[in-house]
Amino acid sequence: MPAEPIAPPSVTADEPGVRRARRLVTVLALAAVLPALYLPGLKHDFLDLKIYMRAMDWWAAGRPLYDYVQPDRVQGELYFTYPPLSALLLRPFALLPLGLTIAVFTILTMLGVVVTTRWLLAPVVARHGLPRVFTLTVGVLLVFAVESTRETITFGQINMLLVVLILADLLFAVPQGRRWAGVGVGLATALKLYPGIFIVYLLAARRWRDAAVASATAAGATLLAAAVFPSDSWRFFTHELWATDRVGRTDYTGNQSLFGLLSRLTAPAEPSRAWWLAVALLVAGYGLWRAARAARARDALTGLTLTGLVGALVSPITWTHHIYWFVPAVVVLTDTALATDPAAPAGARRRRWLTGLAVLTGALISYGVVSFHDWGVAPVPTDSPGEFLVRNTYVLLSLLLVAALPVAHPPATGASMAPDHDGEKSR
């Protein structure tokens, strides 16, 4: 009898070579999608960064900084609205060729994305034994895909600098009890004011010393800028800070705050400030209560994420590039889903819910609310349920996450933001 042919050994999906191939295909597929996502943003042509540089030239010529204005198709007029400390840091860049300044800002933002994504994902990789290089690579590519990152890069914004300062402070310095804890949040507040919500978070978490350091740092940096530019500083804090007409149209869809939502309901009229304040205080109180609870449970990431989402909701103006905080929200949801035992009672259902919410959040922030839509220039009220959902996607998603983001159970004793020695957290 002829010998039976020997069948070649079968290749299973568990073999290292197959796993490496699949990971490579995943990375290449994500990288291939990025150009299509960035294409709509190219029309921004680093608009915000160019405004900063033109304002610096205007200022260097001896004219008042906050008199600078340029026409805009959507907002009507665009002013320089940053605090004096930001102007102090931006002014040297006006001495460089514009192309070099754009390159520097873009590279710094990209480095900020890589560094902060590593900070967020490294503990998750260690906790769940995930492939390190693959997970970090995919994470970085996904963060580059989200609309807030795309808008930050294509407008030439400084948001990632603020994110680096805040995360370095609240993920490392504060939990580890460092002497300089609070400095990062204080500097971020002096640069753009809205990070001041994190000082409120430190107070709510009863981190009195860290809140005091953050407040003193913000005040000291502001006074330093005032010493260099006294008249511009006085004008900013006594007038321009309170002039709401300088920051843009509140009803524009790109403003994804509670005030923006209300403005889109009442446009072209302004919404009731009393109603907005009542809703904002309610949301802030609930969100910061949950954030403080997370801090007491030594869950620094969830605490700062909830605080960032609350800040985005209650600020009168929250442009899409401000809402980085969806990124750590996805990390928290994924981390908790991986840690949930599907064999436990209700564990499988909870895991599906957390995974579904993480996927939904990732999909919504990747598509975005302004990248692929031209919302026009006229103040038009929201007049249908579908339009209400589409024009307020980030507001509604933020409210959902503030309520649904899993918070660790507080320990039996103590009220510290310090992590356990093994880095684990109980949810």
Short mmCIF file of C-alpha atoms in Angstrom, two decimals:
data_model
loop_
_atom_site.label_atom_id
_atom_site.label_comp_id
_atom_site.label_asym_id
_atom_site.label_seq_id
_atom_site.Cartn_x
_atom_site.Cartn_y
_atom_site.Cartn_z
CA MET A 1 0.00 0.00 0.00
CA PRO A 2 1.20 3.49 -0.75
CA ALA A 3 2.06 5.46 2.31
CA GLU A 4 -0.52 7.95 3.51
CA PRO A 5 0.51 11.53 2.72
CA ILE A 6 1.59 13.39 5.81
CA ALA A 7 -0.56 16.47 6.38
CA PRO A 8 1.34 19.66 7.10
CA PRO A 9 1.04 20.83 10.67
CA SER A 10 -1.87 23.22 11.10
CA VAL A 11 -1.24 26.79 12.12
CA THR A 12 -3.38 27.88 15.04
CA ALA A 13 -4.33 31.37 16.04
CA ASP A 14 -2.44 30.86 19.32
CA GLU A 15 0.97 30.56 17.68
CA PRO A 16 3.29 33.56 18.21
CA GLY A 17 3.76 34.17 14.49
CA VAL A 18 0.01 34.44 13.89
CA ARG A 19 -0.43 36.76 16.87
CA ARG A 20 2.38 39.02 15.63
CA ALA A 21 0.88 39.13 12.14
CA ARG A 22 -2.53 40.08 13.49
CA ARG A 23 -1.05 42.80 15.65
CA LEU A 24 0.91 44.20 12.71
CA VAL A 25 -2.24 44.24 10.55
CA THR A 26 -4.13 46.04 13.34
CA VAL A 27 -1.45 48.71 13.70
CA LEU A 28 -1.18 49.25 9.94
CA ALA A 29 -4.97 49.46 9.58
CA LEU A 30 -5.22 52.12 12.31
CA ALA A 31 -2.32 54.09 10.82
CA ALA A 32 -3.96 53.96 7.38
CA VAL A 33 -7.20 55.44 8.73
CA LEU A 34 -5.55 58.50 10.30
CA PRO A 35 -5.00 60.53 7.09
CA ALA A 36 -8.71 60.29 6.24
CA LEU A 37 -9.64 61.50 9.72
CA TYR A 38 -7.21 64.44 9.53
CA LEU A 39 -8.23 65.52 6.03
CA PRO A 40 -11.23 67.67 7.11
CA GLY A 41 -9.10 69.43 9.73
CA LEU A 42 -6.54 70.62 7.20
CA LYS A 43 -8.85 73.54 6.41
CA HIS A 44 -8.03 74.96 9.85
CA ASP A 45 -4.49 75.60 8.60
CA PHE A 46 -3.23 76.24 12.17
CA LEU A 47 -5.66 79.15 12.49
CA ASP A 48 -5.41 79.56 16.28
CA LEU A 49 -1.62 79.43 16.32
CA LYS A 50 -1.48 82.04 13.56
CA ILE A 51 -3.77 84.29 15.61
CA TYR A 52 -1.44 83.90 18.59
CA MET A 53 1.59 84.84 16.51
CA ARG A 54 -0.13 87.82 14.85
CA ALA A 55 -1.26 89.02 18.26
CA MET A 56 2.33 88.75 19.50
CA ASP A 57 3.56 90.84 16.54
CA TRP A 58 0.81 93.38 17.22
CA TRP A 59 1.81 93.50 20.89
CA ALA A 60 5.54 93.77 20.14
CA ALA A 61 4.77 96.85 18.03
CA GLY A 62 3.64 98.62 21.21
CA ARG A 63 -0.12 98.17 20.82
CA PRO A 64 -2.42 96.81 23.56
CA LEU A 65 -2.46 93.00 23.42
CA TYR A 66 -6.18 92.62 23.98
CA ASP A 67 -7.05 95.07 21.19
CA TYR A 68 -5.94 92.51 18.60
CA VAL A 69 -8.83 91.17 16.53
CA GLN A 70 -9.27 89.51 13.15
CA PRO A 71 -12.43 88.69 11.14
CA ASP A 72 -13.73 85.13 11.08
CA ARG A 73 -16.39 83.46 8.93
CA VAL A 74 -18.06 81.63 11.81
CA GLN A 75 -17.34 83.66 14.94
CA GLY A 76 -17.42 87.11 13.35
CA GLU A 77 -14.36 88.38 15.21
CA LEU A 78 -11.55 86.51 16.92
CA TYR A 79 -9.53 88.09 19.74
CA PHE A 80 -6.52 87.05 21.75
CA THR A 81 -8.22 85.77 24.90
CA TYR A 82 -5.52 83.91 26.82
CA PRO A 83 -4.24 85.14 30.22
CA PRO A 84 -1.05 87.23 30.30
CA LEU A 85 1.11 84.28 31.39
CA SER A 86 0.30 82.48 28.13
CA ALA A 87 1.22 85.62 26.22
CA LEU A 88 4.52 85.76 28.10
CA LEU A 89 5.34 82.20 27.01
CA LEU A 90 4.11 82.68 23.44
CA ARG A 91 5.94 85.91 22.74
CA PRO A 92 9.40 84.37 22.04
CA PHE A 93 7.84 82.16 19.34
CA ALA A 94 6.96 85.29 17.35
CA LEU A 95 10.71 85.72 16.74
CA LEU A 96 10.80 82.42 14.84
CA PRO A 97 9.64 81.82 11.25
CA LEU A 98 5.97 80.80 11.30
CA GLY A 99 6.69 77.43 9.71
CA LEU A 100 9.20 76.59 12.44
CA THR A 101 6.74 77.63 15.16
CA ILE A 102 4.07 75.37 13.62
CA ALA A 103 6.55 72.49 13.51
CA VAL A 104 7.56 73.01 17.15
CA PHE A 105 3.94 73.12 18.37
CA THR A 106 3.00 70.05 16.32
CA ILE A 107 5.97 68.01 17.54
CA LEU A 108 5.37 69.01 21.17
CA THR A 109 1.71 68.01 20.89
CA MET A 110 2.63 64.67 19.35
CA LEU A 111 5.17 64.02 22.11
CA GLY A 112 2.53 64.98 24.67
CA VAL A 113 0.13 62.42 23.18
CA VAL A 114 2.75 59.66 23.31
CA VAL A 115 3.86 60.44 26.87
CA THR A 116 0.39 60.84 28.38
CA THR A 117 -0.95 57.74 26.63
CA ARG A 118 1.90 55.74 28.09
CA TRP A 119 1.09 57.14 31.53
CA LEU A 120 -2.54 56.03 31.16
CA LEU A 121 -1.93 52.59 29.69
CA ALA A 122 1.19 51.33 31.47
CA PRO A 123 -0.71 50.38 34.67
CA VAL A 124 -3.44 48.67 32.61
CA VAL A 125 -0.82 46.67 30.69
CA ALA A 126 0.84 45.59 33.95
CA ARG A 127 -2.45 44.71 35.68
CA HIS A 128 -3.84 42.54 32.91
CA GLY A 129 -0.66 41.16 31.31
CA LEU A 130 -1.34 42.80 27.94
CA PRO A 131 1.34 42.88 25.21
CA ARG A 132 3.17 46.10 26.09
CA VAL A 133 4.47 47.46 22.78
CA PHE A 134 1.33 46.50 20.85
CA THR A 135 -1.06 47.96 23.44
CA LEU A 136 0.85 51.24 23.74
CA THR A 137 1.17 51.56 19.95
CA VAL A 138 -2.54 50.95 19.39
CA GLY A 139 -3.38 53.32 22.26
CA VAL A 140 -1.28 56.14 20.80
CA LEU A 141 -2.80 55.68 17.34
CA LEU A 142 -6.32 55.73 18.80
CA VAL A 143 -5.60 58.93 20.75
CA PHE A 144 -4.31 60.54 17.55
CA ALA A 145 -7.58 59.48 15.91
CA VAL A 146 -9.93 61.27 18.32
CA GLU A 147 -11.35 64.64 17.33
CA SER A 148 -9.93 66.57 20.27
CA THR A 149 -6.39 65.60 19.24
CA ARG A 150 -7.03 66.30 15.56
CA GLU A 151 -8.46 69.74 16.32
CA THR A 152 -5.62 70.51 18.73
CA ILE A 153 -3.02 69.72 16.09
CA THR A 154 -4.70 71.32 13.07
CA PHE A 155 -5.64 74.51 14.95
CA GLY A 156 -2.23 74.74 16.63
CA GLN A 157 -3.63 74.71 20.16
CA ILE A 158 -1.78 74.37 23.49
CA ASN A 159 -4.14 71.84 25.08
CA MET A 160 -1.66 68.96 25.34
CA LEU A 161 0.72 71.13 27.36
CA LEU A 162 -2.05 71.61 29.90
CA VAL A 163 -2.89 67.89 29.86
CA VAL A 164 0.75 66.97 30.52
CA LEU A 165 0.89 69.36 33.50
CA ILE A 166 -2.39 68.11 34.96
CA LEU A 167 -1.71 64.39 34.52
CA ALA A 168 1.86 64.65 35.83
CA ASP A 169 0.48 66.36 38.93
CA LEU A 170 -2.62 64.27 39.62
CA LEU A 171 -1.34 60.84 38.54
CA PHE A 172 2.09 61.07 40.14
CA ALA A 173 2.94 64.08 42.30
CA VAL A 174 -0.26 64.20 44.36
CA PRO A 175 -0.72 60.42 44.92
CA GLN A 176 2.97 60.05 45.81
CA GLY A 177 2.92 63.01 48.20
CA ARG A 178 5.64 64.88 46.34
CA ARG A 179 6.73 68.25 47.64
CA TRP A 180 5.84 69.90 44.33
CA ALA A 181 2.37 68.35 44.20
CA GLY A 182 -0.10 70.97 42.97
CA VAL A 183 2.41 72.94 40.90
CA GLY A 184 1.30 71.41 37.58
CA VAL A 185 -2.36 72.18 38.17
CA GLY A 186 -1.46 75.70 39.31
CA LEU A 187 0.60 76.42 36.19
CA ALA A 188 -2.14 75.02 33.93
CA THR A 189 -4.67 77.27 35.67
CA ALA A 190 -2.51 80.35 35.19
CA LEU A 191 -2.08 79.49 31.51
CA LYS A 192 -5.74 78.96 30.61
CA LEU A 193 -7.97 79.37 33.73
CA TYR A 194 -10.38 76.47 33.13
CA PRO A 195 -7.97 73.92 34.72
CA GLY A 196 -8.86 75.71 37.96
CA ILE A 197 -11.61 73.08 38.29
CA PHE A 198 -8.84 70.70 39.38
CA ILE A 199 -8.04 72.96 42.34
CA VAL A 200 -11.70 72.60 43.34
CA TYR A 201 -11.24 68.83 42.98
CA LEU A 202 -8.25 68.87 45.34
CA LEU A 203 -10.34 70.78 47.86
CA ALA A 204 -13.24 68.33 47.48
CA ALA A 205 -10.77 65.47 48.00
CA ARG A 206 -9.48 67.24 51.16
CA ARG A 207 -6.00 67.53 49.75
CA TRP A 208 -5.56 70.85 51.51
CA ARG A 209 -1.82 71.26 51.05
CA ASP A 210 -1.91 70.31 47.36
CA ALA A 211 -4.81 72.71 46.75
CA ALA A 212 -2.90 75.46 48.55
CA VAL A 213 0.24 74.81 46.48
CA ALA A 214 -1.81 74.83 43.26
CA SER A 215 -3.52 78.10 44.24
CA ALA A 216 -0.24 79.72 45.26
CA THR A 217 1.44 78.58 42.03
CA ALA A 218 -1.40 79.97 39.90
CA ALA A 219 -1.32 83.25 41.82
CA GLY A 220 2.48 83.49 41.71
CA ALA A 221 2.68 82.81 37.97
CA THR A 222 -0.09 85.34 37.33
CA LEU A 223 1.69 87.96 39.45
CA LEU A 224 4.93 87.29 37.57
CA ALA A 225 3.19 88.05 34.27
CA ALA A 226 1.59 91.13 35.87
CA ALA A 227 5.01 92.39 36.96
CA VAL A 228 6.25 92.13 33.37
CA PHE A 229 3.04 93.41 31.69
CA PRO A 230 1.09 95.32 34.34
CA SER A 231 -1.36 97.23 32.13
CA ASP A 232 -2.32 94.23 29.98
CA SER A 233 -2.71 92.06 33.08
CA TRP A 234 -4.92 94.61 34.78
CA ARG A 235 -7.07 94.95 31.68
CA PHE A 236 -7.45 91.18 31.27
CA PHE A 237 -8.59 90.45 34.82
CA THR A 238 -10.76 93.53 35.25
CA HIS A 239 -12.45 93.58 31.85
CA GLU A 240 -11.57 91.05 29.12
CA LEU A 241 -12.07 88.00 31.33
CA TRP A 242 -15.71 89.01 31.82
CA ALA A 243 -16.42 90.10 28.23
CA THR A 244 -18.30 87.05 26.93
CA ASP A 245 -18.54 88.46 23.40
CA ARG A 246 -14.77 87.97 22.94
CA VAL A 247 -14.75 84.19 23.21
CA GLY A 248 -17.01 83.34 20.27
CA ARG A 249 -20.61 82.36 19.59
CA THR A 250 -21.93 80.23 22.41
CA ASP A 251 -24.56 78.59 20.16
CA TYR A 252 -21.99 77.27 17.67
CA THR A 253 -21.99 73.46 17.61
CA GLY A 254 -18.29 73.36 18.41
CA ASN A 255 -19.13 74.67 21.89
CA GLN A 256 -19.89 71.41 23.69
CA SER A 257 -20.80 72.76 27.11
CA LEU A 258 -24.09 72.93 28.99
CA PHE A 259 -24.31 76.62 28.11
CA GLY A 260 -23.73 75.72 24.46
CA LEU A 261 -26.57 73.19 24.59
CA LEU A 262 -28.94 75.76 26.09
CA SER A 263 -27.78 78.40 23.59
CA ARG A 264 -28.62 76.09 20.69
CA LEU A 265 -32.13 75.66 22.08
CA THR A 266 -32.80 79.39 22.36
CA ALA A 267 -30.76 80.79 19.42
CA PRO A 268 -30.58 83.50 18.31
CA ALA A 269 -31.60 84.69 21.80
CA GLU A 270 -29.35 83.98 24.78
CA PRO A 271 -30.47 81.35 27.29
CA SER A 272 -31.40 82.20 30.85
CA ARG A 273 -28.23 82.61 32.92
CA ALA A 274 -30.16 81.57 36.03
CA TRP A 275 -31.22 78.24 34.47
CA TRP A 276 -27.70 77.59 33.23
CA LEU A 277 -26.19 78.38 36.62
CA ALA A 278 -28.66 76.09 38.38
CA VAL A 279 -27.94 73.17 36.03
CA ALA A 280 -24.18 73.81 36.11
CA LEU A 281 -24.10 73.83 39.92
CA LEU A 282 -26.11 70.62 40.06
CA VAL A 283 -23.81 68.85 37.59
CA ALA A 284 -20.66 70.22 39.25
CA GLY A 285 -21.83 69.19 42.70
CA TYR A 286 -22.69 65.64 41.65
CA GLY A 287 -19.62 65.16 39.45
CA LEU A 288 -17.16 66.51 42.02
CA TRP A 289 -18.80 64.39 44.74
CA ARG A 290 -18.10 61.31 42.63
CA ALA A 291 -14.58 62.55 41.85
CA ALA A 292 -13.85 63.08 45.56
CA ARG A 293 -15.20 59.59 46.28
CA ALA A 294 -12.76 58.22 43.69
CA ALA A 295 -9.91 60.16 45.30
CA ARG A 296 -10.75 58.71 48.72
CA ALA A 297 -10.68 55.24 47.10
CA ARG A 298 -7.15 55.96 45.82
CA ASP A 299 -8.46 55.97 42.25
CA ALA A 300 -6.67 59.05 40.94
CA LEU A 301 -7.39 58.42 37.26
CA THR A 302 -11.16 58.21 37.68
CA GLY A 303 -11.14 61.24 39.97
CA LEU A 304 -9.31 63.49 37.54
CA THR A 305 -11.33 62.16 34.58
CA LEU A 306 -14.63 63.00 36.25
CA THR A 307 -13.28 66.43 37.14
CA GLY A 308 -12.18 67.11 33.56
CA LEU A 309 -15.61 66.15 32.24
CA VAL A 310 -17.31 68.36 34.85
CA GLY A 311 -15.07 71.27 33.88
CA ALA A 312 -15.99 70.81 30.21
CA LEU A 313 -19.70 70.77 31.05
CA VAL A 314 -19.85 73.81 33.34
CA SER A 315 -17.49 76.12 31.44
CA PRO A 316 -19.52 78.57 29.30
CA ILE A 317 -17.25 77.80 26.32
CA THR A 318 -15.85 74.30 25.75
CA TRP A 319 -14.54 73.83 22.24
CA THR A 320 -14.17 70.27 20.99
CA HIS A 321 -10.39 70.43 21.28
CA HIS A 322 -10.72 71.08 25.02
CA ILE A 323 -12.34 67.73 25.82
CA TYR A 324 -9.34 65.45 26.12
CA TRP A 325 -11.01 63.81 29.12
CA PHE A 326 -12.90 61.28 27.03
CA VAL A 327 -9.55 59.52 26.48
CA PRO A 328 -8.90 58.60 30.13
CA ALA A 329 -12.62 57.76 30.43
CA VAL A 330 -12.18 55.04 27.78
CA VAL A 331 -9.12 53.75 29.66
CA VAL A 332 -11.07 53.57 32.95
CA LEU A 333 -13.97 51.75 31.27
CA THR A 334 -11.67 49.27 29.51
CA ASP A 335 -9.58 48.65 32.62
CA THR A 336 -12.66 47.96 34.73
CA ALA A 337 -14.21 45.72 32.05
CA LEU A 338 -11.03 43.61 31.92
CA ALA A 339 -11.01 43.34 35.72
CA THR A 340 -14.66 42.26 35.91
CA ASP A 341 -15.12 38.53 36.40
CA PRO A 342 -17.69 37.31 33.83
CA ALA A 343 -18.29 34.20 35.94
CA ALA A 344 -19.45 36.25 38.93
CA PRO A 345 -23.16 37.04 39.40
CA ALA A 346 -24.06 39.85 37.01
CA GLY A 347 -20.36 40.03 36.03
CA ALA A 348 -20.93 39.16 32.37
CA ARG A 349 -23.68 41.77 32.04
CA ARG A 350 -21.51 44.43 33.72
CA ARG A 351 -18.58 43.57 31.49
CA ARG A 352 -20.71 43.90 28.36
CA TRP A 353 -22.06 47.26 29.56
CA LEU A 354 -18.60 48.66 30.30
CA THR A 355 -17.15 47.36 27.03
CA GLY A 356 -20.09 48.70 25.05
CA LEU A 357 -19.79 52.13 26.68
CA ALA A 358 -16.04 52.21 25.98
CA VAL A 359 -16.59 51.29 22.32
CA LEU A 360 -19.43 53.81 21.96
CA THR A 361 -17.33 56.57 23.50
CA GLY A 362 -14.35 55.74 21.29
CA ALA A 363 -16.50 55.71 18.16
CA LEU A 364 -18.24 59.01 18.95
CA ILE A 365 -15.05 60.91 19.79
CA SER A 366 -13.31 59.56 16.68
CA TYR A 367 -16.08 60.69 14.35
CA GLY A 368 -16.65 63.89 16.32
CA VAL A 369 -19.20 66.67 16.08
CA VAL A 370 -17.54 69.23 13.81
CA SER A 371 -14.96 67.42 11.68
CA PHE A 372 -17.33 66.15 9.03
CA HIS A 373 -20.10 68.78 9.32
CA ASP A 374 -20.28 72.40 8.27
CA TRP A 375 -22.73 73.88 10.75
CA GLY A 376 -22.88 77.21 8.93
CA VAL A 377 -22.58 80.72 10.30
CA ALA A 378 -26.15 81.64 11.24
CA PRO A 379 -27.40 81.11 14.81
CA VAL A 380 -30.12 78.50 14.16
CA PRO A 381 -32.05 76.89 17.03
CA THR A 382 -32.15 73.13 17.47
CA ASP A 383 -35.56 72.09 16.14
CA SER A 384 -35.68 68.27 16.11
CA PRO A 385 -34.71 65.41 18.46
CA GLY A 386 -32.22 64.06 15.91
CA GLU A 387 -30.50 67.41 15.52
CA PHE A 388 -30.47 67.83 19.30
CA LEU A 389 -28.58 64.55 19.66
CA VAL A 390 -26.11 65.29 16.87
CA ARG A 391 -25.37 68.89 17.85
CA ASN A 392 -24.90 68.02 21.53
CA THR A 393 -23.15 64.66 21.26
CA TYR A 394 -20.25 65.49 23.57
CA VAL A 395 -22.45 67.23 26.14
CA LEU A 396 -24.76 64.23 26.41
CA LEU A 397 -21.83 61.79 26.39
CA SER A 398 -20.12 63.79 29.17
CA LEU A 399 -23.28 63.70 31.29
CA LEU A 400 -23.56 59.94 30.76
CA LEU A 401 -19.94 59.36 31.76
CA VAL A 402 -20.17 61.61 34.81
CA ALA A 403 -23.01 59.38 36.01
CA ALA A 404 -21.76 56.00 34.76
CA LEU A 405 -17.97 56.02 35.02
CA PRO A 406 -17.07 53.27 37.52
CA VAL A 407 -15.57 54.51 40.77
CA ALA A 408 -13.55 52.29 43.08
CA HIS A 409 -14.94 51.41 46.48
CA PRO A 410 -13.40 53.53 49.26
CA PRO A 411 -10.99 51.71 51.59
CA ALA A 412 -12.14 50.96 55.10
CA THR A 413 -9.81 53.54 56.63
CA GLY A 414 -7.99 56.64 55.45
CA ALA A 415 -8.79 59.20 52.81
CA SER A 416 -5.74 59.26 50.61
CA MET A 417 -5.20 59.63 46.89
CA ALA A 418 -2.10 57.46 47.20
CA PRO A 419 -2.13 54.19 45.25
CA ASP A 420 -1.75 50.76 46.85
CA HIS A 421 1.76 49.35 46.53
CA ASP A 422 0.71 46.85 43.90
CA GLY A 423 -1.05 49.51 41.85
CA GLU A 424 -4.35 47.60 41.97
CA LYS A 425 -7.70 49.23 42.49
CA SER A 426 -10.98 47.68 43.53
CA ARG A 427 -14.08 48.60 41.61
#
